[in-house]
CSV table of N, CA and C in Angstrom, one decimal:
chain,number,residue,atom,x,y,z
K,62,LEU,N,20.2,-23.7,1.5
K,62,LEU,CA,19.3,-23.7,0.5
K,62,LEU,C,19.6,-24.4,-0.6
K,63,ARG,N,18.5,-25.0,-1.3
K,63,ARG,CA,18.7,-26.0,-2.6
K,63,ARG,C,18.8,-24.9,-3.8
K,64,GLY,N,19.5,-25.6,-4.6
K,64,GLY,CA,19.9,-24.9,-6.1
K,64,GLY,C,21.5,-24.7,-5.7
K,65,GLY,N,22.1,-24.5,-7.0
K,65,GLY,CA,23.6,-24.5,-7.0
K,65,GLY,C,24.1,-23.2,-7.6
K,66,ASP,N,23.3,-22.6,-8.6
K,66,ASP,CA,23.9,-21.4,-9.4
K,66,ASP,C,23.7,-20.2,-8.4
K,67,GLN,N,24.9,-19.6,-8.0
K,67,GLN,CA,25.3,-18.4,-7.2
K,67,GLN,C,25.3,-17.2,-7.8
K,68,ARG,N,25.1,-17.0,-9.1
K,68,ARG,CA,25.4,-15.8,-9.9
K,68,ARG,C,24.3,-14.9,-9.4
K,69,GLY,N,24.5,-13.8,-8.9
K,69,GLY,CA,23.9,-12.6,-8.7
K,69,GLY,C,23.6,-12.5,-7.3
K,70,TRP,N,23.8,-13.5,-6.3
K,70,TRP,CA,23.6,-13.3,-5.0
K,70,TRP,C,24.5,-12.2,-4.3
K,71,ASP,N,25.6,-11.8,-4.9
K,71,ASP,CA,26.5,-11.1,-4.3
K,71,ASP,C,25.7,-9.4,-4.3
K,72,LEU,N,24.7,-9.3,-5.2
K,72,LEU,CA,24.1,-8.2,-5.3
K,72,LEU,C,23.0,-7.9,-4.6
K,73,LEU,N,22.6,-9.1,-3.8
K,73,LEU,CA,21.1,-9.1,-3.2
K,73,LEU,C,21.3,-9.4,-1.9
K,74,GLU,N,20.4,-8.7,-1.1
K,74,GLU,CA,20.4,-9.1,0.5
K,74,GLU,C,19.6,-10.4,0.5
K,75,ARG,N,19.8,-11.2,1.6
K,75,ARG,CA,19.1,-12.4,1.9
K,75,ARG,C,18.3,-12.1,3.2
K,76,PRO,N,17.3,-11.6,3.4
K,76,PRO,CA,16.5,-11.0,4.4
K,76,PRO,C,15.8,-12.3,5.2
K,77,LEU,N,15.5,-13.4,4.5
K,77,LEU,CA,14.8,-14.5,5.1
K,77,LEU,C,15.5,-15.7,5.8
K,78,THR,N,15.2,-15.9,7.2
K,78,THR,CA,16.0,-17.1,7.6
K,78,THR,C,15.5,-18.5,7.0
K,79,ARG,N,15.9,-19.5,7.4
K,79,ARG,CA,15.6,-21.0,7.0
K,79,ARG,C,14.1,-21.3,7.6
K,80,LYS,N,14.0,-20.7,8.8
K,80,LYS,CA,12.7,-21.0,9.2
K,80,LYS,C,11.5,-20.3,8.4
K,81,GLN,N,11.8,-19.3,8.0
K,81,GLN,CA,10.7,-18.4,7.5
K,81,GLN,C,10.5,-19.0,5.9
K,82,ILE,N,11.5,-19.5,5.4
K,82,ILE,CA,11.6,-20.3,4.2
K,82,ILE,C,10.6,-21.6,4.1
K,83,GLU,N,11.0,-22.3,5.2
K,83,GLU,CA,10.3,-23.4,5.6
K,83,GLU,C,8.8,-23.2,5.8
K,84,THR,N,8.4,-22.1,6.6
K,84,THR,CA,7.0,-21.5,6.7
K,84,THR,C,6.4,-21.5,5.5
K,85,PHE,N,7.0,-21.0,4.5
K,85,PHE,CA,6.7,-20.6,3.3
K,85,PHE,C,6.3,-22.0,2.4
K,86,GLU,N,7.4,-22.8,2.5
K,86,GLU,CA,7.2,-24.0,1.7
K,86,GLU,C,6.1,-24.9,2.4
K,87,ARG,N,6.0,-24.7,3.9
K,87,ARG,CA,4.6,-25.7,4.3
K,87,ARG,C,3.4,-25.0,4.2
K,88,GLU,N,3.3,-23.7,4.4
K,88,GLU,CA,2.0,-23.0,4.3
K,88,GLU,C,1.6,-22.2,2.9
K,89,GLY,N,2.6,-22.1,2.1
K,89,GLY,CA,2.3,-21.5,1.0
K,89,GLY,C,2.1,-19.8,1.2
K,90,LEU,N,2.5,-19.4,2.5
K,90,LEU,CA,2.2,-17.9,2.6
K,90,LEU,C,3.3,-17.3,3.6
K,91,LEU,N,3.7,-16.2,3.6
K,91,LEU,CA,4.8,-15.7,4.5
K,91,LEU,C,4.5,-14.2,4.9
K,92,VAL,N,4.3,-13.9,6.0
K,92,VAL,CA,4.1,-12.4,6.2
K,92,VAL,C,5.6,-12.1,6.7
K,93,LEU,N,5.9,-11.1,6.3
K,93,LEU,CA,7.3,-10.5,6.6
K,93,LEU,C,7.1,-9.0,7.3
K,94,GLU,N,7.5,-9.1,8.6
K,94,GLU,CA,7.7,-7.6,9.1
K,94,GLU,C,8.9,-7.1,9.1
K,95,GLY,N,9.0,-5.8,8.9
K,95,GLY,CA,10.5,-5.3,8.6
K,95,GLY,C,10.9,-5.1,7.5
K,96,VAL,N,10.3,-5.6,6.5
K,96,VAL,CA,10.9,-5.5,5.1
K,96,VAL,C,11.1,-4.1,4.5
K,97,LEU,N,10.1,-3.4,4.9
K,97,LEU,CA,10.0,-1.9,4.9
K,97,LEU,C,9.8,-1.2,6.1
K,98,ASP,N,10.7,0.0,6.1
K,98,ASP,CA,10.4,0.6,7.4
K,98,ASP,C,9.2,1.6,7.4
K,99,ASP,N,8.9,2.2,8.6
K,99,ASP,CA,7.7,2.9,8.7
K,99,ASP,C,7.5,4.0,7.6
K,100,ASP,N,8.5,4.6,6.9
K,100,ASP,CA,8.3,5.9,6.1
K,100,ASP,C,8.1,5.1,4.6
K,101,GLU,N,8.6,4.0,4.6
K,101,GLU,CA,8.4,3.3,3.1
K,101,GLU,C,6.9,2.8,3.1
K,102,ILE,N,6.5,2.4,4.1
K,102,ILE,CA,5.2,1.8,4.3
K,102,ILE,C,4.2,3.0,4.1
K,103,GLN,N,4.5,4.1,4.6
K,103,GLN,CA,3.6,5.2,4.7
K,103,GLN,C,3.5,5.6,3.3
K,104,GLU,N,4.6,5.8,2.5
K,104,GLU,CA,4.7,6.4,1.3
K,104,GLU,C,3.9,5.4,0.2
K,105,ALA,N,4.0,4.1,0.4
K,105,ALA,CA,3.2,3.2,-0.4
K,105,ALA,C,1.7,3.1,-0.2
K,106,LEU,N,1.5,3.1,1.1
K,106,LEU,CA,0.1,3.5,1.3
K,106,LEU,C,-0.6,4.7,0.9
K,107,SER,N,0.1,5.7,0.9
K,107,SER,CA,-0.3,7.0,0.4
K,107,SER,C,-0.3,7.1,-1.1
K,108,GLY,N,0.7,6.4,-1.7
K,108,GLY,CA,0.5,6.2,-3.3
K,108,GLY,C,-0.6,5.3,-3.6
K,109,PHE,N,-0.9,4.2,-2.9
K,109,PHE,CA,-2.0,3.5,-3.2
K,109,PHE,C,-3.4,4.3,-3.1
K,110,HIS,N,-3.5,4.8,-2.0
K,110,HIS,CA,-4.7,5.8,-2.0
K,110,HIS,C,-4.9,6.7,-3.0
K,111,ASP,N,-3.7,7.3,-3.4
K,111,ASP,CA,-3.9,8.2,-4.7
K,111,ASP,C,-4.3,7.6,-5.8
K,112,SER,N,-3.7,6.4,-6.1
K,112,SER,CA,-4.0,5.4,-7.4
K,112,SER,C,-5.6,5.2,-7.2
K,113,LEU,N,-6.2,4.8,-6.0
K,113,LEU,CA,-7.5,4.5,-5.9
K,113,LEU,C,-8.4,5.6,-6.1
K,114,LEU,N,-7.9,7.0,-5.7
K,114,LEU,CA,-8.7,8.1,-6.0
K,114,LEU,C,-8.6,8.5,-7.5
K,115,LYS,N,-7.3,8.2,-8.1
K,115,LYS,CA,-7.5,8.4,-9.6
K,115,LYS,C,-8.3,7.7,-10.4
K,116,ALA,N,-8.3,6.4,-9.9
K,116,ALA,CA,-8.9,5.4,-10.7
K,116,ALA,C,-10.6,5.4,-10.4
K,117,GLY,N,-11.0,6.4,-9.6
K,117,GLY,CA,-12.5,6.5,-9.1
K,117,GLY,C,-12.9,5.5,-8.4
K,118,VAL,N,-12.2,4.5,-7.6
K,118,VAL,CA,-12.6,3.5,-6.8
K,118,VAL,C,-13.1,3.9,-5.5
K,119,LEU,N,-12.4,5.2,-4.9
K,119,LEU,CA,-12.7,5.7,-3.7
K,119,LEU,C,-13.9,6.6,-3.8
K,120,VAL,N,-15.1,6.5,-2.9
K,120,VAL,CA,-16.1,7.4,-3.1
K,120,VAL,C,-16.3,8.0,-1.7
K,121,ASN,N,-16.8,9.2,-1.7
K,121,ASN,CA,-17.2,9.8,-0.6
K,121,ASN,C,-18.5,9.2,0.1
K,122,THR,N,-18.8,8.9,1.1
K,122,THR,CA,-19.9,8.5,1.7
K,122,THR,C,-20.2,9.4,3.1
K,123,ASP,N,-21.5,9.2,3.7
K,123,ASP,CA,-21.6,9.8,4.9
K,123,ASP,C,-20.8,9.5,6.1
K,124,ARG,N,-20.0,8.4,5.8
K,124,ARG,CA,-19.0,7.9,6.9
K,124,ARG,C,-17.6,8.0,6.3
K,125,GLY,N,-17.4,8.8,5.4
K,125,GLY,CA,-16.1,9.1,4.9
K,125,GLY,C,-15.8,8.5,3.6
K,126,LEU,N,-14.3,8.0,3.2
K,126,LEU,CA,-14.2,7.4,2.0
K,126,LEU,C,-14.3,6.0,2.1
K,127,SER,N,-14.9,5.3,1.0
K,127,SER,CA,-15.0,3.9,0.9
K,127,SER,C,-14.9,3.4,-0.4
K,128,ILE,N,-14.7,2.2,-0.6
K,128,ILE,CA,-14.6,1.4,-1.9
K,128,ILE,C,-15.9,1.1,-2.4
K,129,SER,N,-16.0,1.6,-3.6
K,129,SER,CA,-17.4,1.3,-4.3
K,129,SER,C,-17.0,-0.2,-5.0
K,130,PRO,N,-18.0,-1.1,-4.4
K,130,PRO,CA,-18.0,-2.4,-5.3
K,130,PRO,C,-18.2,-2.3,-6.8
K,131,LEU,N,-19.1,-1.4,-7.3
K,131,LEU,CA,-19.2,-1.2,-8.7
K,131,LEU,C,-18.1,-0.5,-9.3
K,132,SER,N,-17.5,0.5,-8.9
K,132,SER,CA,-16.3,1.0,-9.2
K,132,SER,C,-15.0,0.4,-9.1
K,133,ALA,N,-14.9,-0.4,-8.3
K,133,ALA,CA,-13.5,-1.3,-7.9
K,133,ALA,C,-13.5,-2.1,-8.9
K,134,SER,N,-14.4,-2.6,-9.9
K,134,SER,CA,-14.3,-3.6,-11.1
K,134,SER,C,-13.4,-2.9,-12.2
K,135,LYS,N,-13.2,-1.5,-12.0
K,135,LYS,CA,-12.2,-0.8,-12.8
K,135,LYS,C,-10.9,-1.3,-12.9
K,136,ILE,N,-10.5,-1.7,-11.6
K,136,ILE,CA,-9.1,-2.0,-11.5
K,136,ILE,C,-8.9,-3.3,-11.0
K,137,SER,N,-10.0,-4.3,-11.1
K,137,SER,CA,-9.8,-5.6,-10.7
K,137,SER,C,-10.4,-6.6,-11.5
K,138,HIS,N,-9.7,-7.5,-12.3
K,138,HIS,CA,-10.3,-8.5,-13.2
K,138,HIS,C,-10.7,-9.8,-12.7
K,139,LEU,N,-10.7,-10.0,-11.5
K,139,LEU,CA,-11.2,-11.2,-10.9
K,139,LEU,C,-11.9,-10.7,-9.4
K,140,GLY,N,-12.9,-11.6,-9.4
K,140,GLY,CA,-13.6,-11.3,-7.9
K,140,GLY,C,-14.7,-10.3,-8.0
K,141,GLY,N,-15.1,-9.9,-9.0
K,141,GLY,CA,-16.4,-9.0,-8.9
K,141,GLY,C,-16.2,-7.7,-8.6
K,142,GLY,N,-15.0,-7.2,-8.5
K,142,GLY,CA,-14.7,-5.9,-8.2
K,142,GLY,C,-14.1,-5.7,-6.9
K,143,ILE,N,-14.5,-6.4,-5.8
K,143,ILE,CA,-13.7,-6.5,-4.7
K,143,ILE,C,-13.1,-7.9,-4.3
K,144,GLY,N,-11.8,-7.7,-4.2
K,144,GLY,CA,-11.0,-9.0,-4.0
K,144,GLY,C,-10.3,-9.3,-5.4
K,145,GLY,N,-9.7,-10.4,-5.6
K,145,GLY,CA,-9.1,-10.7,-6.9
K,145,GLY,C,-7.9,-10.1,-7.0
K,146,ILE,N,-7.3,-9.7,-8.2
K,146,ILE,CA,-6.1,-9.0,-8.5
K,146,ILE,C,-6.4,-7.6,-8.9
K,147,VAL,N,-5.5,-6.8,-8.3
K,147,VAL,CA,-5.6,-5.3,-8.4
K,147,VAL,C,-4.7,-5.1,-9.5
K,148,ASP,N,-5.4,-4.4,-10.6
K,148,ASP,CA,-4.7,-4.0,-11.8
K,148,ASP,C,-4.0,-2.5,-11.7
K,149,ILE,N,-3.1,-2.4,-11.0
K,149,ILE,CA,-2.3,-1.2,-10.8
K,149,ILE,C,-0.9,-1.7,-11.2
K,150,PHE,N,-0.3,-1.2,-12.3
K,150,PHE,CA,1.0,-1.8,-12.8
K,150,PHE,C,2.2,-0.9,-12.6
K,151,TYR,N,2.0,0.4,-13.0
K,151,TYR,CA,3.3,1.2,-13.2
K,151,TYR,C,3.3,2.5,-12.4
K,152,GLU,N,2.5,2.5,-11.2
K,152,GLU,CA,2.6,3.6,-10.4
K,152,GLU,C,3.9,3.7,-9.8
K,153,GLY,N,4.6,4.7,-9.4
K,153,GLY,CA,5.8,4.8,-8.9
K,153,GLY,C,5.8,4.2,-7.6
K,154,TRP,N,4.8,4.5,-6.7
K,154,TRP,CA,5.0,3.9,-5.4
K,154,TRP,C,4.9,2.4,-5.4
K,155,LYS,N,4.3,1.6,-6.5
K,155,LYS,CA,4.4,0.2,-6.5
K,155,LYS,C,5.8,-0.3,-7.0
K,156,LEU,N,6.3,0.4,-8.0
K,156,LEU,CA,7.6,0.0,-8.5
K,156,LEU,C,8.7,0.1,-7.5
K,157,LYS,N,8.6,1.1,-6.7
K,157,LYS,CA,9.6,1.4,-5.7
K,157,LYS,C,9.7,0.3,-4.6
K,158,VAL,N,8.4,-0.2,-4.2
K,158,VAL,CA,8.2,-1.3,-3.6
K,158,VAL,C,8.9,-2.6,-4.2
K,159,GLN,N,8.3,-2.8,-5.4
K,159,GLN,CA,8.8,-4.2,-6.0
K,159,GLN,C,10.2,-4.3,-6.2
K,160,GLU,N,10.8,-2.8,-6.4
K,160,GLU,CA,12.3,-2.7,-6.7
K,160,GLU,C,13.1,-2.8,-5.4
K,161,HIS,N,12.4,-2.8,-4.2
K,161,HIS,CA,13.2,-2.6,-2.9
K,161,HIS,C,14.2,-3.8,-2.8
K,162,PRO,N,15.4,-3.6,-2.4
K,162,PRO,CA,16.3,-4.7,-2.3
K,162,PRO,C,15.8,-5.8,-1.3
K,163,ARG,N,15.2,-5.5,-0.1
K,163,ARG,CA,14.8,-6.5,0.6
K,163,ARG,C,13.8,-7.3,-0.1
K,164,VAL,N,12.9,-6.6,-0.7
K,164,VAL,CA,11.6,-7.4,-1.2
K,164,VAL,C,12.4,-8.3,-2.4
K,165,VAL,N,13.1,-7.7,-3.4
K,165,VAL,CA,13.8,-8.7,-4.5
K,165,VAL,C,14.6,-9.8,-3.6
K,166,GLY,N,15.2,-9.4,-2.7
K,166,GLY,CA,15.9,-10.6,-2.1
K,166,GLY,C,15.2,-11.6,-1.3
K,167,ALA,N,14.1,-11.2,-0.9
K,167,ALA,CA,13.3,-12.2,-0.2
K,167,ALA,C,12.6,-12.9,-1.2
K,168,ILE,N,12.0,-12.5,-2.4
K,168,ILE,CA,11.5,-13.2,-3.6
K,168,ILE,C,12.4,-14.1,-4.2
K,169,ALA,N,13.5,-13.6,-4.3
K,169,ALA,CA,14.6,-14.5,-5.0
K,169,ALA,C,14.9,-15.6,-3.9
K,170,GLN,N,15.0,-15.5,-2.7
K,170,GLN,CA,15.0,-16.6,-1.9
K,170,GLN,C,14.0,-17.6,-1.9
K,171,LEU,N,12.8,-17.2,-2.2
K,171,LEU,CA,11.5,-18.0,-2.1
K,171,LEU,C,11.7,-18.8,-3.5
K,172,TYR,N,12.0,-18.1,-4.4
K,172,TYR,CA,12.0,-18.8,-5.8
K,172,TYR,C,13.4,-19.8,-5.6
K,173,GLU,N,14.4,-19.6,-5.0
K,173,GLU,CA,15.5,-20.5,-5.0
K,173,GLU,C,15.1,-21.8,-4.1
K,174,ALA,N,14.3,-21.6,-3.1
K,174,ALA,CA,13.7,-22.7,-2.6
K,174,ALA,C,12.5,-23.5,-3.1
K,175,THR,N,11.9,-22.9,-4.0
K,175,THR,CA,10.7,-23.5,-4.8
K,175,THR,C,11.0,-24.0,-6.2
K,176,TYR,N,10.5,-22.9,-7.0
K,176,TYR,CA,10.4,-23.1,-8.3
K,176,TYR,C,11.8,-23.2,-9.0
K,177,ALA,N,13.0,-22.8,-8.5
K,177,ALA,CA,14.3,-23.0,-9.1
K,177,ALA,C,14.8,-24.4,-9.0
K,178,THR,N,13.9,-25.2,-8.0
K,178,THR,CA,14.5,-26.7,-7.7
K,178,THR,C,13.9,-27.3,-8.8
K,179,ASN,N,12.8,-26.9,-9.5
K,179,ASN,CA,12.1,-27.6,-10.6
K,179,ASN,C,11.7,-29.2,-10.1
K,180,LYS,N,11.3,-29.3,-8.8
K,180,LYS,CA,11.0,-30.6,-8.3
K,180,LYS,C,9.8,-30.7,-7.4
K,181,GLY,N,9.0,-31.8,-7.3
K,181,GLY,CA,7.8,-31.9,-6.7
K,181,GLY,C,6.8,-31.0,-7.0
K,182,ILE,N,6.1,-30.4,-6.0
K,182,ILE,CA,4.9,-29.3,-6.4
K,182,ILE,C,5.5,-28.3,-7.3
K,183,TRP,N,6.9,-27.9,-7.3
K,183,TRP,CA,7.4,-26.9,-7.8
K,183,TRP,C,8.0,-27.2,-9.2
K,184,GLN,N,7.8,-28.3,-9.8
K,184,GLN,CA,7.9,-28.6,-11.2
K,184,GLN,C,7.4,-27.8,-12.2
K,185,HIS,N,8.0,-27.5,-13.3
K,185,HIS,CA,7.4,-26.6,-14.2
K,185,HIS,C,8.0,-27.1,-15.7
K,186,PRO,N,7.4,-26.5,-16.8
K,186,PRO,CA,8.2,-26.9,-18.0
K,186,PRO,C,9.2,-26.0,-18.6
K,187,TYR,N,9.5,-25.0,-17.6
K,187,TYR,CA,10.4,-23.8,-18.3
K,187,TYR,C,11.8,-23.8,-18.2
K,188,GLY,N,12.2,-25.2,-17.3
K,188,GLY,CA,13.7,-25.2,-17.1
K,188,GLY,C,14.3,-24.5,-16.1
K,189,ASN,N,15.7,-24.9,-15.7
K,189,ASN,CA,16.1,-24.1,-14.7
K,189,ASN,C,16.5,-22.7,-14.9
K,190,PHE,N,16.5,-21.9,-13.9
K,190,PHE,CA,16.7,-20.6,-13.7
K,190,PHE,C,17.4,-20.4,-12.5
K,191,THR,N,18.0,-18.9,-12.7
K,191,THR,CA,19.0,-18.5,-11.3
K,191,THR,C,18.0,-17.3,-10.8
K,192,PRO,N,17.5,-17.6,-9.8
K,192,PRO,CA,16.7,-16.9,-8.9
K,192,PRO,C,17.1,-15.5,-8.5
K,193,ALA,N,18.4,-15.2,-8.4
K,193,ALA,CA,19.3,-14.0,-8.1
K,193,ALA,C,19.2,-13.2,-9.3
K,194,CYS,N,19.3,-13.7,-10.5
K,194,CYS,CA,19.2,-13.0,-11.8
K,194,CYS,C,17.9,-12.6,-12.4
K,195,LEU,N,16.9,-12.7,-11.6
K,195,LEU,CA,15.6,-12.2,-12.1
K,195,LEU,C,15.3,-10.8,-12.2
K,196,THR,N,14.7,-10.4,-13.3
K,196,THR,CA,14.7,-9.0,-13.3
K,196,THR,C,13.2,-8.5,-13.3
K,197,ASN,N,12.3,-9.4,-12.9
K,197,ASN,CA,10.9,-9.3,-12.7
K,197,ASN,C,10.2,-10.4,-12.2
K,198,TYR,N,9.1,-10.3,-11.4
K,198,TYR,CA,8.5,-11.5,-10.7
K,198,TYR,C,7.0,-11.2,-10.6
């Protein structure tokens, strides 16, 4: 991988292969299977469901629970309610996923191959940084 500063990598997993990183660089998207186990996925889905219920986004219909486009705008600031960015920040289930060692490691690896190089399409005005020392993403 590109980049020279190795501080912090001894604390992180490196779950991605070079091929996966190249896929991300080429396509701008990477779907990772197996980063979370089945129990972790179920816990996150259950927590997300509870967050939607608490926010009043899920509504009962004659076909069961569904997302109301009008109420979805309560948690989304783009896309007119459905789509865009979901504004759920500090729920425990979400923080647990964001802090998961394989998630953090994968994101650090992608930063190392992209923004940390500060070259080409990844060039930015913020200077060099050490991806393995990031505390948030």
